[in-house]
Coordinates of C-alpha atoms in Angstrom, one line a residue:
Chain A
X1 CA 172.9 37.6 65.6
X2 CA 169.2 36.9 65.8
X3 CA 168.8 40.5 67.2
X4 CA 170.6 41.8 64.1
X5 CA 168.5 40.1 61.6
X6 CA 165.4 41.1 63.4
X7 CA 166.4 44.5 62.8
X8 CA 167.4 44.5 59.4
X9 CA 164.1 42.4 58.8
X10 CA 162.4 45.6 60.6
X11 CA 164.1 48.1 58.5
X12 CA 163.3 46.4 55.0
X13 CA 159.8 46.0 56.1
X14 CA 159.9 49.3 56.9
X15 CA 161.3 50.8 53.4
X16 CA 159.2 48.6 52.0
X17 CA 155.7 49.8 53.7
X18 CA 156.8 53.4 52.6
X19 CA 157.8 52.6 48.5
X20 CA 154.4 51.0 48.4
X21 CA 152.7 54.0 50.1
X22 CA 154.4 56.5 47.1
X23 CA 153.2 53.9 45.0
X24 CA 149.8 54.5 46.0
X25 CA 150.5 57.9 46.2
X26 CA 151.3 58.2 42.4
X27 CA 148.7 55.9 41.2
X28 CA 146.1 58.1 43.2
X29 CA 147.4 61.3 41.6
X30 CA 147.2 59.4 38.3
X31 CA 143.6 58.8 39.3
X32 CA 143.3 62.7 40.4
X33 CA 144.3 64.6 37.4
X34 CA 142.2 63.4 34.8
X35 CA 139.2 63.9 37.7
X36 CA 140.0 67.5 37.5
X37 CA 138.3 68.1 34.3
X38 CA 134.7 67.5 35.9
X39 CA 135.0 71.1 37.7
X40 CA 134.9 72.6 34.6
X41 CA 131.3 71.4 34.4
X42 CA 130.8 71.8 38.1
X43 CA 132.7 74.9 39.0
X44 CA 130.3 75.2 42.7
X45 CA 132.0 72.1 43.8
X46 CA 135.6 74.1 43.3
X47 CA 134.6 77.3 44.0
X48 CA 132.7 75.7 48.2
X49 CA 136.3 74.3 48.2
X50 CA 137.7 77.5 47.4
X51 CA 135.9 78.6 50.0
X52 CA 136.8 76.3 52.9
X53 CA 140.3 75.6 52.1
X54 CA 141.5 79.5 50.9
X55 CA 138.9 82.0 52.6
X56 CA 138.8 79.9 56.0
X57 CA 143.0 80.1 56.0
X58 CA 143.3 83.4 55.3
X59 CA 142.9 84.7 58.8
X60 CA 146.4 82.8 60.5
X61 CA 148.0 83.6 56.9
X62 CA 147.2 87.8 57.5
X63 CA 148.5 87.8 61.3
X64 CA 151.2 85.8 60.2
X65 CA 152.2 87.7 57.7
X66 CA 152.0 91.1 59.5
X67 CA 154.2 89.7 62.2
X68 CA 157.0 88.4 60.3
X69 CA 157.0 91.7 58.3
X70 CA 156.9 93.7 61.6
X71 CA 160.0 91.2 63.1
X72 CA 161.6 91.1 59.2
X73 CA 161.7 94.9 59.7
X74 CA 163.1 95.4 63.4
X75 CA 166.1 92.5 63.0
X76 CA 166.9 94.0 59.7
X77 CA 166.9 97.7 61.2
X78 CA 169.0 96.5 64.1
X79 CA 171.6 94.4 61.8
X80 CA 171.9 97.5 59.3
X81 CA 171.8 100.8 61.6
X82 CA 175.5 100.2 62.3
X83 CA 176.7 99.9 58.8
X84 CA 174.0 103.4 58.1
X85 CA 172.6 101.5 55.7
X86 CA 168.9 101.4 57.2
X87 CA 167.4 102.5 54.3
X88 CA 167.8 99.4 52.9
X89 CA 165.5 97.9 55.2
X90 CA 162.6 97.8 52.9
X91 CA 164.9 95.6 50.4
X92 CA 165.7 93.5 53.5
X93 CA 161.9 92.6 54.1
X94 CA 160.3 92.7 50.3
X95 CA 162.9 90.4 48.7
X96 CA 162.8 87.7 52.0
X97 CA 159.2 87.6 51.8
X98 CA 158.8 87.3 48.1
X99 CA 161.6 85.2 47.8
X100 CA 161.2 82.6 50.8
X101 CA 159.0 84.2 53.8
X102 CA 156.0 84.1 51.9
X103 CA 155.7 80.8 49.8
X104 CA 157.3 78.6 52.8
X105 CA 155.5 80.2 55.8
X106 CA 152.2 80.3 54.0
X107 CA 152.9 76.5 52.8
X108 CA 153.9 75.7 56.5
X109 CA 150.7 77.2 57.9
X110 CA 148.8 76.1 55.2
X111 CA 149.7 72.4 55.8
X112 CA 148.5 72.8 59.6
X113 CA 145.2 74.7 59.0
X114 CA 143.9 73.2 55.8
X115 CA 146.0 70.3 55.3
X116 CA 145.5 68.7 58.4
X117 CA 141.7 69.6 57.7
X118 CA 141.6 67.7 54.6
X119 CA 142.8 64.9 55.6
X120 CA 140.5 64.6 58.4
X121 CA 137.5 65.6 56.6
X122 CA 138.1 63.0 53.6
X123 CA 139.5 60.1 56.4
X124 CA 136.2 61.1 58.7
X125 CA 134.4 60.5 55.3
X126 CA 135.9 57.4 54.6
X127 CA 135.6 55.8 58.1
X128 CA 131.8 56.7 58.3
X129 CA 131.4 55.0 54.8
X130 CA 130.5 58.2 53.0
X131 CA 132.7 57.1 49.8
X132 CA 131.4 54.0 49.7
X133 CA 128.2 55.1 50.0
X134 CA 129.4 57.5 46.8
X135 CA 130.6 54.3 44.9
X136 CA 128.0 52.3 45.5
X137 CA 125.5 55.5 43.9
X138 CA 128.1 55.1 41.3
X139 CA 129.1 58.6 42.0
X140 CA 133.0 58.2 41.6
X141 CA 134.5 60.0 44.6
X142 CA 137.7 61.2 43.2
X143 CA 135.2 63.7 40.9
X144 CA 133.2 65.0 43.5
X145 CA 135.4 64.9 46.5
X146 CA 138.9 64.5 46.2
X147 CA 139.7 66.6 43.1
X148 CA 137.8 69.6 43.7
X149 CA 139.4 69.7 47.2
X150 CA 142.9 69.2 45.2
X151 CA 142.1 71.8 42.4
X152 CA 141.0 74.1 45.5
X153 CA 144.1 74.1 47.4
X154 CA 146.9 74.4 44.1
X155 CA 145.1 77.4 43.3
X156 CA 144.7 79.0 46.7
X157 CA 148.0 78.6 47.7
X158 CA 149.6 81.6 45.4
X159 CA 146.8 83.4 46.1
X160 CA 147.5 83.0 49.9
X161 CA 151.3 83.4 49.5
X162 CA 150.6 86.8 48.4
X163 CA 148.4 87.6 50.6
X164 CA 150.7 87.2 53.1
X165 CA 153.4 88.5 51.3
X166 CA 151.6 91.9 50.8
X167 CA 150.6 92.4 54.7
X168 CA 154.1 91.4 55.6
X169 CA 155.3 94.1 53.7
X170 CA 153.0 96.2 55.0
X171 CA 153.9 95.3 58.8
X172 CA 157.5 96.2 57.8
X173 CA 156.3 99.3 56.5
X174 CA 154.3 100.6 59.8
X175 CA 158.0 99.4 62.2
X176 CA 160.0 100.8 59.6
X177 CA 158.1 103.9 58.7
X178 CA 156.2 104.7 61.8
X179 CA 158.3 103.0 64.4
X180 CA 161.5 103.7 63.3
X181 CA 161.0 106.9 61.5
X182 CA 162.5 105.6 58.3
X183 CA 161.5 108.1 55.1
X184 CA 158.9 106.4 53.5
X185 CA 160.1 107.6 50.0
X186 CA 163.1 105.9 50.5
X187 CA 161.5 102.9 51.9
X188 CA 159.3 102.4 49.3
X189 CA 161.5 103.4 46.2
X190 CA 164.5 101.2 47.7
X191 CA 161.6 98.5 47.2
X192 CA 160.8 99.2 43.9
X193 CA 163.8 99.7 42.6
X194 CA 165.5 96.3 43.7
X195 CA 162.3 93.8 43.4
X196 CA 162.5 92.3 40.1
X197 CA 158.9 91.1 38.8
X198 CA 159.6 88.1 37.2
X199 CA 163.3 87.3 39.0
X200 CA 161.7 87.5 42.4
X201 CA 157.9 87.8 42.3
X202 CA 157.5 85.5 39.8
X203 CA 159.9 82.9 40.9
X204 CA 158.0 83.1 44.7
X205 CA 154.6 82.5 43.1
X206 CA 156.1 79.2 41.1
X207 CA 157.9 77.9 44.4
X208 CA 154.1 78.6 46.1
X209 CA 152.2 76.7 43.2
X210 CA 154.4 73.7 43.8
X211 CA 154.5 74.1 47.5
X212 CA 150.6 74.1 47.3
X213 CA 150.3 71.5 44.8
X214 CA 152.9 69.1 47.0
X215 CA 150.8 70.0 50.3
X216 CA 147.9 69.3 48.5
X217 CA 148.6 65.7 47.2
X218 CA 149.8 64.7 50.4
X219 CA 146.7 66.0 52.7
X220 CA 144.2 64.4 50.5
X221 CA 145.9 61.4 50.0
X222 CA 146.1 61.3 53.7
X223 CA 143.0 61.4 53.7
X224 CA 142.1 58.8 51.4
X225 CA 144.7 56.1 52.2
X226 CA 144.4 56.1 56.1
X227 CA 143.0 53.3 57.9
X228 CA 139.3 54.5 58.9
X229 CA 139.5 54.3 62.5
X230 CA 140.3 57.0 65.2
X231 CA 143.8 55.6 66.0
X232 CA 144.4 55.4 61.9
X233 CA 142.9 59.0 61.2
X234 CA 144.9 60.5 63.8
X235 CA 148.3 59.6 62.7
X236 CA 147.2 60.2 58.8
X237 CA 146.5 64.0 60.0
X238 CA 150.1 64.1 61.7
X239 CA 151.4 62.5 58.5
X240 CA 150.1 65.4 56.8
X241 CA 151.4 68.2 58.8
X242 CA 154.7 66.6 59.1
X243 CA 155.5 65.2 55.4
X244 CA 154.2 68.5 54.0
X245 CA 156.7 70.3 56.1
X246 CA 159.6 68.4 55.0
X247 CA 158.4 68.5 51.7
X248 CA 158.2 71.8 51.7
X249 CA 161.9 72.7 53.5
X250 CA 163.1 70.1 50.9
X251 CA 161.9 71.6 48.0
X252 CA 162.4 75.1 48.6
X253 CA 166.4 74.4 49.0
X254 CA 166.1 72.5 45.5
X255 CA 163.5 75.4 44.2
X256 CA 165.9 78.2 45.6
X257 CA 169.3 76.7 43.8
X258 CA 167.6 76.3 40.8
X259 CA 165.7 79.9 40.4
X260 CA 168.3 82.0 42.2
X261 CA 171.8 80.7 41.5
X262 CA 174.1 82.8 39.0
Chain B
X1 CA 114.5 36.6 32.3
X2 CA 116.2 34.2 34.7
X3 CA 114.0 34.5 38.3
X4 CA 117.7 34.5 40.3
X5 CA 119.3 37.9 40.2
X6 CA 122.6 37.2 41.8
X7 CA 124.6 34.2 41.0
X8 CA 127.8 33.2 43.0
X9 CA 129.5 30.3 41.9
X10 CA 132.9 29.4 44.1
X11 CA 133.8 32.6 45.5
X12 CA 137.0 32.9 47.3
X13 CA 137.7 36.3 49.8
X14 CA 141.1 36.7 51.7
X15 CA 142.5 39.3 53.9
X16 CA 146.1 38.6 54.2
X17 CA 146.2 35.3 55.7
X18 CA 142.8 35.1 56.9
X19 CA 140.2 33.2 54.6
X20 CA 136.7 35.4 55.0
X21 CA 135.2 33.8 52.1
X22 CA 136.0 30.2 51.3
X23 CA 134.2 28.9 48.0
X24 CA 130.3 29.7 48.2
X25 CA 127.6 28.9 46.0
X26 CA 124.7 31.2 46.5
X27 CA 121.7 31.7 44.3
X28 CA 119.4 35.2 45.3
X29 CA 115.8 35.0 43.1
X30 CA 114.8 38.6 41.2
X31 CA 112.0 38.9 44.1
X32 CA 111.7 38.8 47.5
X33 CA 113.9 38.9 51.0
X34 CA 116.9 37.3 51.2
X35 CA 118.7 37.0 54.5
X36 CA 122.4 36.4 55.0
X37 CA 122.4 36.0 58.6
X38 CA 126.0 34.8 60.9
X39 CA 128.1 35.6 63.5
X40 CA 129.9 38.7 63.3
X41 CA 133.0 39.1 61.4
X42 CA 132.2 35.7 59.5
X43 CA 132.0 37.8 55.6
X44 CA 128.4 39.0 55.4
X45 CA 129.2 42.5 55.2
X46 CA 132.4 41.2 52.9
X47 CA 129.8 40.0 50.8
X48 CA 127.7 42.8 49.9
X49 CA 130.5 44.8 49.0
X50 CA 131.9 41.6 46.8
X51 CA 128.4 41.7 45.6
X52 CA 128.6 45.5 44.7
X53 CA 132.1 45.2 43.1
X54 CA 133.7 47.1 46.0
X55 CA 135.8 44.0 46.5
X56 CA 137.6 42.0 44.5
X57 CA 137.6 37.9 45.1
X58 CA 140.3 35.8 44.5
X59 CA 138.4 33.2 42.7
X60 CA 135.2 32.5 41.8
X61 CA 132.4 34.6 39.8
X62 CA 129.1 36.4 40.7
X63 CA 127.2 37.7 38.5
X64 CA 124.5 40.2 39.1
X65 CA 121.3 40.1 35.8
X66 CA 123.6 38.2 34.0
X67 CA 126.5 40.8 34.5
X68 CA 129.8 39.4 35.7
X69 CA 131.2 42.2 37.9
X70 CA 134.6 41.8 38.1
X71 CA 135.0 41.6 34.7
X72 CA 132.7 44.8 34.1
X73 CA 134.5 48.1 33.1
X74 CA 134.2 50.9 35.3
X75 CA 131.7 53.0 33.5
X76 CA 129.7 49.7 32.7
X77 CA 129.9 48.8 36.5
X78 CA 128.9 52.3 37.5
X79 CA 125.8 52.0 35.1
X80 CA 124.7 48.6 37.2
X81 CA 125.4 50.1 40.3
X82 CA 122.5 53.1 39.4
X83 CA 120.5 49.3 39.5
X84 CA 121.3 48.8 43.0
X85 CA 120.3 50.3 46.4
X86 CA 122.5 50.2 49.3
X87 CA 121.6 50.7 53.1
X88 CA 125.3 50.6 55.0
X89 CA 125.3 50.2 58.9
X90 CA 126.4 53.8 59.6
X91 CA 123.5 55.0 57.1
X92 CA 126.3 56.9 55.2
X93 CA 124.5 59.8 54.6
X94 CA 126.6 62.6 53.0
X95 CA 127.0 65.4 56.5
X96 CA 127.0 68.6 54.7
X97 CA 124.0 67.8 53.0
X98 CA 120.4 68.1 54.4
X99 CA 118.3 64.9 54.5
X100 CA 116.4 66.7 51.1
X101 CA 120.1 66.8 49.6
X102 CA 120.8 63.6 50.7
X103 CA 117.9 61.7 49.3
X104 CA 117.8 64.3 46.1
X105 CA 122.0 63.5 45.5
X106 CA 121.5 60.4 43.3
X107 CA 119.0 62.4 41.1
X108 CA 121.3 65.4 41.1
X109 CA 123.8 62.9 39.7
X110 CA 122.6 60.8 37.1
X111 CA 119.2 62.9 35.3
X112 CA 118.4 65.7 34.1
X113 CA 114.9 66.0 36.0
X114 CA 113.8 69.6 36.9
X115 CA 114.1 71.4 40.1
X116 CA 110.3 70.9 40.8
X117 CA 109.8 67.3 39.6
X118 CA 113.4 66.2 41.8
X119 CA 111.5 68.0 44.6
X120 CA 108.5 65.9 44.6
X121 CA 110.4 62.1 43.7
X122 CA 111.8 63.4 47.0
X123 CA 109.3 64.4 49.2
X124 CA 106.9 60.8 47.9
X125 CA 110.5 59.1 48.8
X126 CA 110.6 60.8 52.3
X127 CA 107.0 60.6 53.0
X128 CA 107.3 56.5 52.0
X129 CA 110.1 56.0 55.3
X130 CA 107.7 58.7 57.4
X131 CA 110.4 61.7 57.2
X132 CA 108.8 64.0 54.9
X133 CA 109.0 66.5 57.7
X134 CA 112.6 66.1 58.8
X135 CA 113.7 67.2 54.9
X136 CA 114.9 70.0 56.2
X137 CA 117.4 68.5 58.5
X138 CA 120.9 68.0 58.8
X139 CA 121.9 64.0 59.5
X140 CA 124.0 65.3 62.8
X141 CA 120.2 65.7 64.1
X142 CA 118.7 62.7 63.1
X143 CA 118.9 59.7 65.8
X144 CA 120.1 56.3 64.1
X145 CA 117.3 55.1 63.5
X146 CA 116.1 58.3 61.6
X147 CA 119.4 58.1 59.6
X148 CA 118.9 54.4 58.2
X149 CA 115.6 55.7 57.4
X150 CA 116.8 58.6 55.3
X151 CA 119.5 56.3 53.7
X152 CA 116.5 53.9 52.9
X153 CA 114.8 56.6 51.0
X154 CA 118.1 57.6 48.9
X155 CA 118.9 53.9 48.5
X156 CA 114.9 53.7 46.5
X157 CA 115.5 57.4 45.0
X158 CA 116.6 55.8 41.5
X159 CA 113.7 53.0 41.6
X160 CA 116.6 50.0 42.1
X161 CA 116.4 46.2 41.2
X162 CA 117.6 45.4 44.3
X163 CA 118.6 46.7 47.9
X164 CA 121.1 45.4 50.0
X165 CA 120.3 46.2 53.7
X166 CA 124.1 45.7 55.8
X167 CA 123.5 45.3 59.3
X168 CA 120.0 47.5 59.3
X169 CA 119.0 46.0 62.9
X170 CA 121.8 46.8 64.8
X171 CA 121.9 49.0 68.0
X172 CA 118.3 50.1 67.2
X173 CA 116.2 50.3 70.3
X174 CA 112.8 48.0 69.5
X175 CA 110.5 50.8 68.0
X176 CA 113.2 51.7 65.5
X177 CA 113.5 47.6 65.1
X178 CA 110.2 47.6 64.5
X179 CA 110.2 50.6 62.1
X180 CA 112.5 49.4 60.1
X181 CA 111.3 45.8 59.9
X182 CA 107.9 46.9 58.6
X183 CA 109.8 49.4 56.0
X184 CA 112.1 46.6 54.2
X185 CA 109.1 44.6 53.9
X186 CA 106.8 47.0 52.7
X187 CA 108.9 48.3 50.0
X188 CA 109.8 45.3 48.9
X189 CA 106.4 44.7 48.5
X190 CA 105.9 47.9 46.6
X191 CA 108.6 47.5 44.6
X192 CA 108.4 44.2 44.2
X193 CA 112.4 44.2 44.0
X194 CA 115.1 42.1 45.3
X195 CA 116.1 42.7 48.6
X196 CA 118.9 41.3 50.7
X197 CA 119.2 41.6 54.2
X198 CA 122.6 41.1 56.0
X199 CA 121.7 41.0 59.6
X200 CA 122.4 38.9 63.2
X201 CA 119.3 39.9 64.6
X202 CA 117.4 36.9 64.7
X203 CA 113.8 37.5 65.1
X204 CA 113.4 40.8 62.9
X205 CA 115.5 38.8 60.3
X206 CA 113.5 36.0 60.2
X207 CA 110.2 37.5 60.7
X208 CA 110.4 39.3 57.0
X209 CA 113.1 36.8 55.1
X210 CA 111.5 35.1 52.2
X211 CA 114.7 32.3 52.4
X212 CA 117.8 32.5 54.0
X213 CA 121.4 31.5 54.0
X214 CA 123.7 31.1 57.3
X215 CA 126.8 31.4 56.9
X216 CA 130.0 30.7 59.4
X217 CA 133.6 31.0 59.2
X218 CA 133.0 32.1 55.0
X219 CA 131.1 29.0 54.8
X220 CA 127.4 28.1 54.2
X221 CA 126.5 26.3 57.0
X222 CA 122.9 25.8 56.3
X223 CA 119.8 27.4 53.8
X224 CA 116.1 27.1 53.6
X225 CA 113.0 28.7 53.8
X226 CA 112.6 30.9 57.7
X227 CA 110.6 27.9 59.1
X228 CA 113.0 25.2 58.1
X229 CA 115.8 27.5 60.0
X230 CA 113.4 27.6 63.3
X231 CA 113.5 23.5 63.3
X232 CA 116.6 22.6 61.8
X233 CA 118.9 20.2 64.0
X234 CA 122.4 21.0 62.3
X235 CA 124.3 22.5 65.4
X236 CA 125.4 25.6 63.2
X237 CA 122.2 26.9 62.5
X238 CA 121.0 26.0 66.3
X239 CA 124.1 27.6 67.9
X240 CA 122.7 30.7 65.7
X241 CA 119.1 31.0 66.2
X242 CA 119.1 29.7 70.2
X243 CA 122.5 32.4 70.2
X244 CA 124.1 29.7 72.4
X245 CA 127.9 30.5 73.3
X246 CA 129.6 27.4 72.8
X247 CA 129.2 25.1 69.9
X248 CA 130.4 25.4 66.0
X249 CA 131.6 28.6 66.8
X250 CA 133.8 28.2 69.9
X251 CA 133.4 30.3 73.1
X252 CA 137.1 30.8 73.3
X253 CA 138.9 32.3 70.7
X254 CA 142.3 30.1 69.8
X255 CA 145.1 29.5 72.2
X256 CA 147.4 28.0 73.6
X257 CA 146.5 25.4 76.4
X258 CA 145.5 26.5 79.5
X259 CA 148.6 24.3 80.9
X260 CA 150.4 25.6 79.1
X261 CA 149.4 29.7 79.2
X262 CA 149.0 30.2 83.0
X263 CA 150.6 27.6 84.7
X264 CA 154.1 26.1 83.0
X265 CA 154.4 30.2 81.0
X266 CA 156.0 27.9 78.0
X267 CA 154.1 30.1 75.3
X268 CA 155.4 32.7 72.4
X269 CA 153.5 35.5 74.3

C-alpha cells in the first residue's frame, strides 16, 4: 500500500514539476515578445544571430537535403517503374519535400545543430554569471540575448526549409535525370504542373515558421531555465533536442490535417 | 544626505526549507570598505544579490540612497543599478567580447558618448587596473586574476556610488591577492565611493576593511572596526579569524549518532 502511495506521490510530483516548467515557459515568452521590438533599433544584434544560428546550419541542412532528394528519387523510381508511371517521379519528390521533407527534417536538424547550441550557449552564460553580470549593468538580458537569438532562429528556419527543399529537389533531379535517364522535360513539367504555390509551398513555409518558432522557444528557454551547473546544462541541451523533436512530429500531424484535408 | 548608503532592517532569505538569511540589521556608511566576511555558504554572496535586487527577501526592507528596492519598478531599479558596480567571483565578463568591449559595454548601453571619447573612458579605466595593454584581448586569455581585474574596470566604467566586490580573493595566487587588495583600496580612495567587500580571506579582508560585519548561519555574529575583530573573545568571530575547525560552526555536518550510524545501522539512510 505504502509502495502504491509512493508512486502516485512520485507521479503527481512529477506532473506537477512539468505544469510549473510550461508555466515558466509561457511567462518567459510573455517576457520575450515584447523584447523583440529592441532589434528594430539594434538590427547587428539580429542580423550576428542570423549569422550563427542560419548561416552556421546551413551546411548539415544542404547535404541533408541533397540526400533525401537523391533517396526520395530512387524509392520513388523503384515503387513506380512497375506501374510505367516513372515520370511521375519528380511529383513524388517536389510535393514530399515541400509538403513534409523539408519543414520537418530541417526542424529536426535544426533542433540538433542550433537548438542544442542555444541552449548551451545561454545556460554556459548563465552558469558563468554573464546574465547577472547583464542585470546587474542594468542591461535587461532578454533584449540583448535571448530575443535576438529568438527573432534569429523564427526567421531562419523558412529560409533553411527551403534551402533544403530546393537542393533536395535538385538531388532528385541529378538520380532521376542523370541516373535514371528520366526526360528532364517531363521531369520538370510533371513538377510544375502539379505543385501548387500556395496549397503546397505556402502551406510548407507556414508549418516551418511554427516549427522554427516552437524549436526556438524551447532551446532558449532551455537555456535560460536550466540549473547552471554541468550536470543541469547537460540535460537542458538533451531537453532541447528531444522536446523539439516531439514538438515538431506532434505538430506536423496537427499542421498536416489541418492544411491538407478535403 | 544620510552618511549610510545601504540600510537593512529585518531581512529574512529562504531557499526552500533552508533559512540563509534570518532577520539582519545592517547599516553600510556612503564611504569607505565594508567587509561581510563568514564561512562559506552562510548568505554573503545571497546578500549582495538581495542588495542588488536580484533576490527577493521574504521579509524585511533594505534600502539603498533612500530607495527601497523591492518595491522599485523595473525601469526605476535598472536606473539605480547604472549607480552600482559589481565584481562577481567568476569576473563575468561577457566571452565574445574583447576586454575593450567588455569594459566599453556599459557605455555602449546607457550614453550616447562618441566613438573616440568611449575609447579613452576606456583606456584611463584599463590603465587604472594596469591592463591598458591587454584591451585587445579576448577573456578566454586572461588568467583569473587578469579577469577580476577587467571586471574591476567595467564595474567603475559608469563612475558608481558603490561597488560590491563577491568573493574577489578567492583562488588567487598571492601576487594577484596582492594586486587586487591594493586596487579595491586605491579606488576606493579615488573614488571616494562605497565599497563592500564579500570575502573569507581573512588577512587581505581585514587589511583594507574600514568596518566589518561577520556573519554565520544568516546571522550577525559580531561587528566592529578591523582591530576590534583581531581581539574579540566571542567564539564566532575567533573560530573565524584563527579559521579553527571546530567551534560555532561544527566540524561535522548534522547526523545521526555515531551509535547509531555505524554500529546498531538503525538510521533512515
Amino acid at each position: 500500500m505504502m509502495l502504491l502511495f509512493d508512486k502516485l506521490q512520485s507521479l503527481g510530483h512529477s506532473a506537477l514539476t512539468s505544469l510549473q516548467r510550461l508555466g515558466r515557459g509561457h511567462v518567459f515568452l510573455m517576457q520575450v515578445l515584447p523584447a523583440m521590438e529592441g532589434m528594430l533599433f539594434r538590427p547587428g544584434l539580429l542580423i550576428r544571430q542570423m549569422y550563427s544560428v542560419g548561416v552556421l546550419t546551413m551546411l548539415i541542412i544542404v547535404v541533408a537535403g541533397l540526400f533525401v532528394g537523391m533517396v526520395m528519387a530512387l524509392q520513388s523510381y523503384y515503387a513506380l517503374v512497375d506501374f510505367g508511371a516513372e515520370d511521375s517521379v519528380s511529383v513524388m519528390v517536389v510535393l514530399s519535400l515541400l509538403r513534409e521533407l523539408g519543414p520537418v527534417v530541417t526542424a529536426l536538424l535544426f533542433a540538433g545543430r542550433a537548438g542544442s547550441a542555444l541552449t548551451a550557449e545561454i545556460g554556459l552564460m548563465k552558469a558563468t554569471e554573464q546574465l547577472s553580470g547583464m542585470e546587474m549593468m542594468a542591461v535587461n538580458p532578454i533584449e540583448r540575448v535571448i530575443a535576438p537569438r529568438f527573432l534569429a532562429g523564427f526567421l531562419s528556419m523558412p529560409l533553411l526549409a527551403a534551402i533544403f527543399s530546393a537542393v533536395g529537389v535538385m538531388g532528385g533531379y541529378l538520380v532521376a535525370v542523370e541516373l535514371l535517364g528520366l526526360d528532364a522535360g517531363a521531369f520538370w513539367s510533371q513538377a510544375i504542373s502539379n505543385v501548387d504555390l500556395y496549397h503546397d509551398l505556402g502551406n510548407g513555409m507556414i508549418k516551418s515558421a511554427v516549427f522554427g518558432f516552437v524549436v526556438v522557444w524551447i532551446a532558449v528557454f532551455e537555456g535560460y531555465d536550466c540549473v547552471p551547473t554541468s550536470d543541469g546544462l547537460g540535460k537542458a541541451t538533451t531537453r532541447t533536442v528531444v522536446h523539439s523533436s516531439l514538438a515538431v512530429l506532434g505538430l506536423d500531424f496537427v499542421l498536416t490535417a489541418l492544411m491538407f484535408s478535403e | 544626505m544620510s552618511d549610510t548608503l545601504i540600510k537593512i532592517r529585518g531581512m529574512k532569505f529562504s531557499r526552500g526549507e533552508r533559512m540563509i538569511i534570518d532577520g539582519i540589521d545592517m547599516d553600510i556608511p556612503r564611504k569607505g570598505i565594508t567587509a561581510i566576511m563568514g564561512p562559506s555558504g552562510t548568505g554573503k554572496t545571497t546578500l549582495l544579490k538581495l542588495i542588488g535586487g536580484q533576490l527577493h527577501p521574504d521579509a524585511g526592507s533594505i534600502e539603498v540612497d533612500g530607495q527601497n528596492v523591492h518595491k522599485l519598478k523595473t525601469s526605476q531599479l535598472y536606473a539605480l543599478r547604472k549607480r552600482m558596480g559589481m565584481l562577481f567571483q567568476s569576473g563575468a565578463l561577457l566571452t565574445d567580447l574583447s576586454v575593450f568591449e567588455n569594459v566599453a559595454y556599459p557605455l555602449r548601453e546607457h550614453t550616447r558618448l562618441s566613438e573616440g571619447l568611449i575609447r579613452q573612458l576606456v583606456l584611463l579605466k584599463l590603465n587604472a587596473v594596469g591592463l591598458r595593454g591587454a584591451a585587445q584581448l579576448m577573456p578566454s586569455e586572461l588568467s583569473g586574476g587578469m579577469a577580476r581585474r577587467v571586471a574591476m574596470a567595467r564595474a567603475i566604467s559608469l563612475d558608481p556610488m558603490m561597488i560590491m566586490y563577491d568573493e574577489p580573493f578567492t583562488g588567487q595566487d598571492p601576487i594577484s591577492k596582492g594586486i587586487l587588495v591594493k586596487l579595491i583600496r586605491e579606488l576606493n580612495n579615488v573614488l571616494d565611493i562605497c565599497s563592500i567587500v564579500v570575502s573569507h580571506d581573512v588577512s587581505e579582508t581585514l587589511s583594507i576593511a574600514d568596518y566589518v560585519y561577520v556573519i554565520s548561519d544568516g546571522e550577525i555574529v559580531g561587528h566592529g572596526h578591523p582591530e576590534d575583530c583581531k581581539v574579540s573573545d566571542s567564539e564566532w568571530i575567533r573560530q573565524f579569524i584563527d579559521g579553527l575547525a571546530d567551534g560555532p560552526v561544527p566540524f561535522h555536518y548534522p547526523a545521526e549518532s555515531v551509535l547509531d550510524d555505524l554500529i546498531t545501522g538503525n538510521t533512515k539512510s
